[in-house]
Amino acid sequence: MAEILGLAEAVAELVHDGDCVALEGFTHLIPFAAGHEVIRQARRDLTVARLTPDLISDQLIGMGCVARLVFSWGGNPGVGSLHRFRDAVEHGWPAPLALEEHSHAGLTNRYVAGASGLPFAVLRAYAGTDLARLSGQVAEVTCPFTGERLAAVPALNPDVAIVHAQRADGEGNVQLWGISGVQKEAVLAARRSLVTVEEVVDELTPRPGALVLPGWAVTAVAVAPGGAYPSYAAGYYDRDNAFYQEWDLVSKARETFLAWMREHVLEPSAVA
Amino acid sequence: MSVASELEFTTSEVMTVVASRELRDGMTCFVGIGLPSTAANLARLHHAPRLVLVYESGTIGAKPRRLPLSIGDGELAETADAVVGVPEIFNYWLQGGHIDVGMLGAAQIDRLANLNSTVIGSYDSPRVRLPGAGGAPEIAGSSRSVIVVMRQSRRSFVERLDFVTSVGFGEGPGDRARLGLRGRGPVLVVTDLGLLRPDPETCELVLTHVHPGVSPEQVREATGWDLRVADDLETTAAPTAAELKILRSLEATKGADG
């Protein structure tokens, strides 16, 4: 059964320096509050796995928490570049950032293999691209039945997966609905998992299409209302598109970025 | 002169309108954010009400009332026929062969319609680090056909890509089959200057249309290789008043809340 912990306590217990941390949430339910707690606790040398590194990844990278990024698309969706990500890659600030780069399908299937207890996954991808020769994480396999040549990607089993969901009950059973990304796969592939939720309720009323993570499959649940903001939590609040546009200006220069982080993330009084 | 041709329109608008005309009623379209999403929604509202919009966030059959800013805006999930996880959208729906047309943009394209959306410069010390592949390589590989939409200049239409993110025709005829890519590959490239289509024999992109007011010399000048021009070069029909009206009312809703 998942332990219900405070967010600071949960991050302190589950996320260690040097860990491979999967932070998932595909545009929806991005675990911002947990990411901010990782920044406040000044974790270092993390390998961060995330299909779509966006603002939370930009913040983790700019604050020096990340040594290696495993990803497939790093941008500010609909707006443009991630300036802190680019600064790290192009100028090594605040520290060099190693990249392990995939397509969405490639990285997704790494999680699927990890969650399935398999050493690798097979997909029809990568042939003819430069991605295949880059990461050293793609190999060609021959189908034993048809002789077709396909791509294989190794399982990804993060030390810890962090995701955000709408709600949990007192037993730590988690209910999540709307766009669900690869959250289930990331949680089941990881050795430990932390789910932040908007609220803990007495009883989880069934919802059509909702995904349930049983409490016994999750390590810890922490209540973090608004924990996906400025992304969104269907049924609770909308995506703050204006914030995503403003981030472009905030993050462009190192000084304005650091000032923003100090004011909004590092100062405990400003915790969202 | 017709009324429509007297209307003023921007290069983005002509690209969006021309791309939207390629999307027919009942098709399934894998939609990227930005111009492809705008074009697909314009098609849905203008001439293809049953066009199925599939976004990589797992929203299938989305019918957004306002243009989303991201591929995962709540509006897409709320108006979709089905919402599925990312493994499912890529493995079952795209790789499984259910997508008629994929629409892609890129930072660079070469004469065989291969695409770069990863880096400008060398990979290890790039001049510009771009967002990366996302869903593009598999959209390019597994959609039955691909439409590429991008602005044309010598910086973007290059002799040699800095990085091959997505395969168009690889190194030439037969390469897609050899690589195991099931779709036909790019059938059309829509730019701000005109339309390019692959030569059926060589797969090389050929200029088949120029937009109103654009000369073929201008397009060749904006291309980093010796661009072939079709013998029967045509001019694209200018956006109509109806197309522009819908497009502009859509644009006004972009990323808006509720």
CSV table of C-alpha atoms in Angstrom, one decimal, chain A:
chain,number,residue,atom,x,y,z
A,1,MET,CA,0.0,0.0,0.0
A,2,ALA,CA,1.3,3.4,-0.9
A,3,GLU,CA,2.4,5.7,1.9
A,4,ILE,CA,0.7,9.0,2.0
A,5,LEU,CA,3.6,11.5,2.7
A,6,GLY,CA,4.2,15.2,2.6
A,7,LEU,CA,5.7,16.3,-0.7
A,8,ALA,CA,9.1,17.3,0.8
A,9,GLU,CA,9.3,14.1,2.8
A,10,ALA,CA,8.4,12.0,-0.3
A,11,VAL,CA,11.0,13.6,-2.5
A,12,ALA,CA,13.6,13.4,0.3
A,13,GLU,CA,12.9,9.7,0.7
A,14,LEU,CA,12.5,8.7,-3.0
A,15,VAL,CA,14.8,10.9,-5.1
A,16,HIS,CA,18.5,10.6,-4.5
A,17,ASP,CA,21.5,12.3,-6.2
A,18,GLY,CA,22.5,10.4,-9.3
A,19,ASP,CA,19.2,8.7,-9.8
A,20,CYS,CA,17.4,8.1,-13.0
A,21,VAL,CA,14.2,10.0,-12.5
A,22,ALA,CA,11.3,9.7,-15.0
A,23,LEU,CA,9.0,12.7,-14.8
A,24,GLU,CA,6.1,12.0,-17.0
A,25,GLY,CA,2.9,13.8,-18.1
A,26,PHE,CA,2.2,14.5,-21.8
A,27,THR,CA,1.2,18.1,-21.8
A,28,HIS,CA,-1.4,17.2,-19.2
A,29,LEU,CA,-0.7,16.5,-15.5
A,30,ILE,CA,3.0,17.5,-15.6
A,31,PRO,CA,4.4,17.1,-12.1
A,32,PHE,CA,5.6,20.7,-11.6
A,33,ALA,CA,5.2,20.7,-7.8
A,34,ALA,CA,7.3,17.6,-7.4
A,35,GLY,CA,9.9,18.9,-9.8
A,36,HIS,CA,10.1,22.2,-7.8
A,37,GLU,CA,10.6,20.2,-4.7
A,38,VAL,CA,13.5,18.3,-6.4
A,39,ILE,CA,15.0,21.8,-7.2
A,40,ARG,CA,14.5,23.0,-3.6
A,41,GLN,CA,16.2,19.9,-2.3
A,42,ALA,CA,19.1,20.6,-4.7
A,43,ARG,CA,19.4,17.1,-6.1
A,44,ARG,CA,22.4,16.7,-8.4
A,45,ASP,CA,23.6,14.5,-11.2
A,46,LEU,CA,20.2,13.3,-12.1
A,47,THR,CA,19.4,11.5,-15.3
A,48,VAL,CA,16.0,12.8,-16.2
A,49,ALA,CA,13.8,10.8,-18.5
A,50,ARG,CA,10.9,12.5,-20.1
A,51,LEU,CA,9.3,12.3,-23.5
A,52,THR,CA,8.6,16.0,-23.8
A,53,PRO,CA,11.0,18.0,-21.6
A,54,ASP,CA,9.3,21.3,-21.4
A,55,LEU,CA,9.1,24.0,-18.7
A,56,ILE,CA,9.7,21.8,-15.7
A,57,SER,CA,12.7,20.2,-17.4
A,58,ASP,CA,14.0,23.7,-18.4
A,59,GLN,CA,13.8,24.7,-14.7
A,60,LEU,CA,15.6,21.5,-13.5
A,61,ILE,CA,18.3,21.9,-16.1
A,62,GLY,CA,18.8,25.6,-15.5
A,63,MET,CA,19.1,25.0,-11.7
A,64,GLY,CA,21.8,22.4,-12.3
A,65,CYS,CA,20.0,19.3,-11.2
A,66,VAL,CA,20.4,17.3,-14.4
A,67,ALA,CA,23.5,15.7,-15.8
A,68,ARG,CA,21.8,13.6,-18.5
A,69,LEU,CA,18.5,14.0,-20.3
A,70,VAL,CA,16.7,11.0,-21.9
A,71,PHE,CA,14.1,12.5,-24.2
A,72,SER,CA,12.4,12.7,-27.5
A,73,TRP,CA,11.1,16.3,-27.9
A,74,GLY,CA,12.5,19.3,-26.0
A,75,GLY,CA,10.6,22.5,-26.5
A,76,ASN,CA,8.0,24.9,-25.3
A,77,PRO,CA,4.9,23.5,-27.0
A,78,GLY,CA,3.4,25.9,-29.4
A,79,VAL,CA,5.8,28.7,-28.3
A,80,GLY,CA,9.3,27.7,-29.4
A,81,SER,CA,12.6,26.9,-27.8
A,82,LEU,CA,13.5,25.9,-24.2
A,83,HIS,CA,16.2,28.5,-23.5
A,84,ARG,CA,17.7,26.8,-20.4
A,85,PHE,CA,17.9,23.5,-22.3
A,86,ARG,CA,19.5,25.2,-25.3
A,87,ASP,CA,21.9,27.1,-23.1
A,88,ALA,CA,23.0,23.9,-21.4
A,89,VAL,CA,23.5,22.1,-24.8
A,90,GLU,CA,25.0,25.0,-26.7
A,91,HIS,CA,27.1,26.6,-24.0
A,92,GLY,CA,27.3,24.1,-21.1
A,93,TRP,CA,25.5,26.5,-18.6
A,94,PRO,CA,25.1,25.9,-15.7
A,95,ALA,CA,26.7,22.5,-16.5
A,96,PRO,CA,27.2,20.4,-19.5
A,97,LEU,CA,24.1,18.3,-20.3
A,98,ALA,CA,24.5,14.8,-21.8
A,99,LEU,CA,21.7,13.9,-24.2
A,100,GLU,CA,20.2,10.5,-25.0
A,101,GLU,CA,17.8,11.2,-27.7
A,102,HIS,CA,14.9,9.1,-29.2
A,103,SER,CA,11.7,9.5,-31.1
A,104,HIS,CA,8.5,9.5,-29.1
A,105,ALA,CA,7.8,5.9,-30.2
A,106,GLY,CA,11.3,4.8,-29.3
A,107,LEU,CA,11.3,6.2,-25.8
A,108,THR,CA,7.7,5.1,-25.2
A,109,ASN,CA,8.6,1.6,-26.1
A,110,ARG,CA,11.5,1.7,-23.8
A,111,TYR,CA,9.1,2.3,-21.0
A,112,VAL,CA,6.7,-0.4,-22.3
A,113,ALA,CA,9.6,-2.9,-22.2
A,114,GLY,CA,10.5,-1.8,-18.7
A,115,ALA,CA,7.0,-2.1,-17.5
A,116,SER,CA,6.6,-5.5,-19.2
A,117,GLY,CA,9.7,-7.0,-17.6
A,118,LEU,CA,11.3,-7.5,-21.0
A,119,PRO,CA,14.9,-6.5,-21.9
A,120,PHE,CA,13.9,-4.7,-25.0
A,121,ALA,CA,11.0,-3.6,-27.2
A,122,VAL,CA,10.6,-3.9,-31.0
A,123,LEU,CA,9.2,-1.3,-33.3
A,124,ARG,CA,9.2,-0.3,-36.9
A,125,ALA,CA,11.3,2.9,-36.6
A,126,TYR,CA,14.7,4.6,-36.8
A,127,ALA,CA,15.7,2.9,-40.1
A,128,GLY,CA,17.5,5.5,-42.3
A,129,THR,CA,17.7,8.2,-39.6
A,130,ASP,CA,20.7,9.6,-37.8
A,131,LEU,CA,18.9,9.0,-34.5
A,132,ALA,CA,19.7,5.3,-34.8
A,133,ARG,CA,23.5,5.8,-34.8
A,134,LEU,CA,23.4,8.5,-32.1
A,135,SER,CA,22.2,7.1,-28.9
A,136,GLY,CA,23.7,3.7,-28.9
A,137,GLN,CA,20.3,2.7,-27.6
A,138,VAL,CA,18.9,1.4,-30.9
A,139,ALA,CA,19.8,-1.9,-32.5
A,140,GLU,CA,18.5,-3.8,-35.5
A,141,VAL,CA,16.8,-7.2,-34.9
A,142,THR,CA,15.4,-9.7,-37.4
A,143,CYS,CA,12.0,-11.0,-36.8
A,144,PRO,CA,12.3,-14.8,-36.2
A,145,PHE,CA,9.0,-15.5,-38.0
A,146,THR,CA,9.1,-13.2,-41.0
A,147,GLY,CA,12.7,-12.2,-41.4
A,148,GLU,CA,11.8,-8.5,-41.3
A,149,ARG,CA,14.4,-6.2,-40.0
A,150,LEU,CA,13.1,-4.0,-37.1
A,151,ALA,CA,14.4,-1.7,-34.5
A,152,ALA,CA,15.0,-2.8,-30.9
A,153,VAL,CA,15.3,-0.4,-28.0
A,154,PRO,CA,16.4,-1.4,-24.5
A,155,ALA,CA,14.1,-1.4,-21.5
A,156,LEU,CA,14.1,1.7,-19.4
A,157,ASN,CA,13.7,1.0,-15.7
A,158,PRO,CA,14.1,4.4,-13.9
A,159,ASP,CA,15.1,4.4,-10.2
A,160,VAL,CA,12.0,6.5,-9.6
A,161,ALA,CA,9.0,7.7,-11.6
A,162,ILE,CA,7.2,10.9,-10.6
A,163,VAL,CA,3.7,11.6,-12.0
A,164,HIS,CA,0.8,13.7,-11.1
A,165,ALA,CA,-2.8,12.6,-11.0
A,166,GLN,CA,-6.2,14.0,-10.1
A,167,ARG,CA,-6.9,12.1,-6.9
A,168,ALA,CA,-6.2,9.2,-4.6
A,169,ASP,CA,-8.0,7.5,-1.7
A,170,GLY,CA,-6.6,6.9,1.8
A,171,GLU,CA,-5.1,3.6,0.7
A,172,GLY,CA,-3.1,5.4,-2.0
A,173,ASN,CA,-5.1,4.0,-4.9
A,174,VAL,CA,-4.7,6.6,-7.7
A,175,GLN,CA,-7.2,7.7,-10.3
A,176,LEU,CA,-6.2,9.6,-13.4
A,177,TRP,CA,-8.2,10.6,-16.4
A,178,GLY,CA,-7.9,12.6,-19.6
A,179,ILE,CA,-4.7,12.5,-21.6
A,180,SER,CA,-2.7,9.9,-19.8
A,181,GLY,CA,0.6,9.9,-21.8
A,182,VAL,CA,3.1,7.2,-20.5
A,183,GLN,CA,2.4,7.6,-16.8
A,184,LYS,CA,1.3,4.1,-16.2
A,185,GLU,CA,4.2,2.6,-18.1
A,186,ALA,CA,6.7,4.9,-16.3
A,187,VAL,CA,5.3,4.0,-12.8
A,188,LEU,CA,5.3,0.3,-13.6
A,189,ALA,CA,8.8,0.4,-15.1
A,190,ALA,CA,10.3,2.2,-12.2
A,191,ARG,CA,11.8,0.8,-9.0
A,192,ARG,CA,10.1,3.4,-6.9
A,193,SER,CA,7.2,5.8,-7.7
A,194,LEU,CA,5.8,9.0,-6.4
A,195,VAL,CA,2.3,10.2,-7.4
A,196,THR,CA,1.3,13.7,-6.5
A,197,VAL,CA,-2.4,14.3,-6.5
A,198,GLU,CA,-4.8,17.2,-6.4
A,199,GLU,CA,-6.7,15.7,-3.5
A,200,VAL,CA,-7.2,12.6,-1.3
A,201,VAL,CA,-10.8,11.6,-1.2
A,202,ASP,CA,-12.7,9.1,1.0
A,203,GLU,CA,-13.8,7.0,-1.9
A,204,LEU,CA,-12.8,6.9,-5.6
A,205,THR,CA,-16.0,7.0,-7.6
A,206,PRO,CA,-15.5,5.2,-10.9
A,207,ARG,CA,-15.1,7.4,-13.9
A,208,PRO,CA,-15.4,6.2,-17.5
A,209,GLY,CA,-12.0,6.0,-19.2
A,210,ALA,CA,-10.1,6.7,-16.0
A,211,LEU,CA,-6.9,4.8,-15.3
A,212,VAL,CA,-6.4,3.4,-11.8
A,213,LEU,CA,-3.0,2.7,-10.3
A,214,PRO,CA,-3.6,0.4,-7.3
A,215,GLY,CA,-2.0,1.7,-4.1
A,216,TRP,CA,0.1,-1.5,-3.8
A,217,ALA,CA,1.8,-0.6,-7.1
A,218,VAL,CA,2.8,2.9,-6.0
A,219,THR,CA,5.5,3.7,-3.4
A,220,ALA,CA,4.2,7.0,-2.2
A,221,VAL,CA,1.4,9.5,-2.7
A,222,ALA,CA,1.7,13.2,-1.8
A,223,VAL,CA,-1.0,15.8,-1.9
A,224,ALA,CA,-0.1,18.7,-4.1
A,225,PRO,CA,-3.1,20.8,-5.0
A,226,GLY,CA,-2.3,22.7,-8.2
A,227,GLY,CA,0.7,20.5,-8.6
A,228,ALA,CA,0.5,20.3,-12.4
A,229,TYR,CA,0.2,24.1,-12.9
A,230,PRO,CA,1.0,25.7,-15.4
A,231,SER,CA,0.0,22.6,-17.2
A,232,TYR,CA,-3.4,21.4,-16.3
A,233,ALA,CA,-5.4,18.8,-14.5
A,234,ALA,CA,-8.6,17.8,-16.3
A,235,GLY,CA,-11.6,18.4,-14.0
A,236,TYR,CA,-9.6,20.8,-11.8
A,237,TYR,CA,-8.0,23.6,-13.8
A,238,ASP,CA,-7.0,24.6,-17.3
A,239,ARG,CA,-3.6,24.9,-18.9
A,240,ASP,CA,-2.2,28.4,-18.4
A,241,ASN,CA,-1.2,29.0,-22.0
A,242,ALA,CA,-0.3,32.6,-21.2
A,243,PHE,CA,2.3,31.4,-18.7
A,244,TYR,CA,3.9,29.2,-21.4
A,245,GLN,CA,4.2,32.2,-23.6
A,246,GLU,CA,5.6,34.3,-20.7
A,247,TRP,CA,8.2,31.7,-19.9
A,248,ASP,CA,9.8,32.4,-23.2
A,249,LEU,CA,10.8,35.8,-21.9
A,250,VAL,CA,11.5,34.8,-18.3
A,251,SER,CA,13.9,32.0,-19.4
A,252,LYS,CA,15.7,33.8,-22.2
A,253,ALA,CA,18.4,35.3,-20.0
A,254,ARG,CA,20.2,33.5,-17.1
A,255,GLU,CA,19.6,36.4,-14.7
A,256,THR,CA,15.8,36.7,-15.2
A,257,PHE,CA,15.5,32.9,-15.0
A,258,LEU,CA,17.4,32.8,-11.7
A,259,ALA,CA,15.5,35.7,-10.3
A,260,TRP,CA,12.2,34.0,-11.2
A,261,MET,CA,13.3,30.7,-9.7
A,262,ARG,CA,14.4,32.4,-6.5
A,263,GLU,CA,11.1,34.2,-6.2
A,264,HIS,CA,8.7,31.4,-7.2
A,265,VAL,CA,10.4,28.1,-6.3
A,266,LEU,CA,13.3,28.5,-3.9
A,267,GLU,CA,11.5,30.9,-1.4
A,268,PRO,CA,9.4,28.5,0.7
A,269,SER,CA,6.7,31.1,1.2
A,270,ALA,CA,6.1,31.1,-2.6
A,271,VAL,CA,5.4,27.4,-2.8
A,272,ALA,CA,2.4,26.9,-5.1
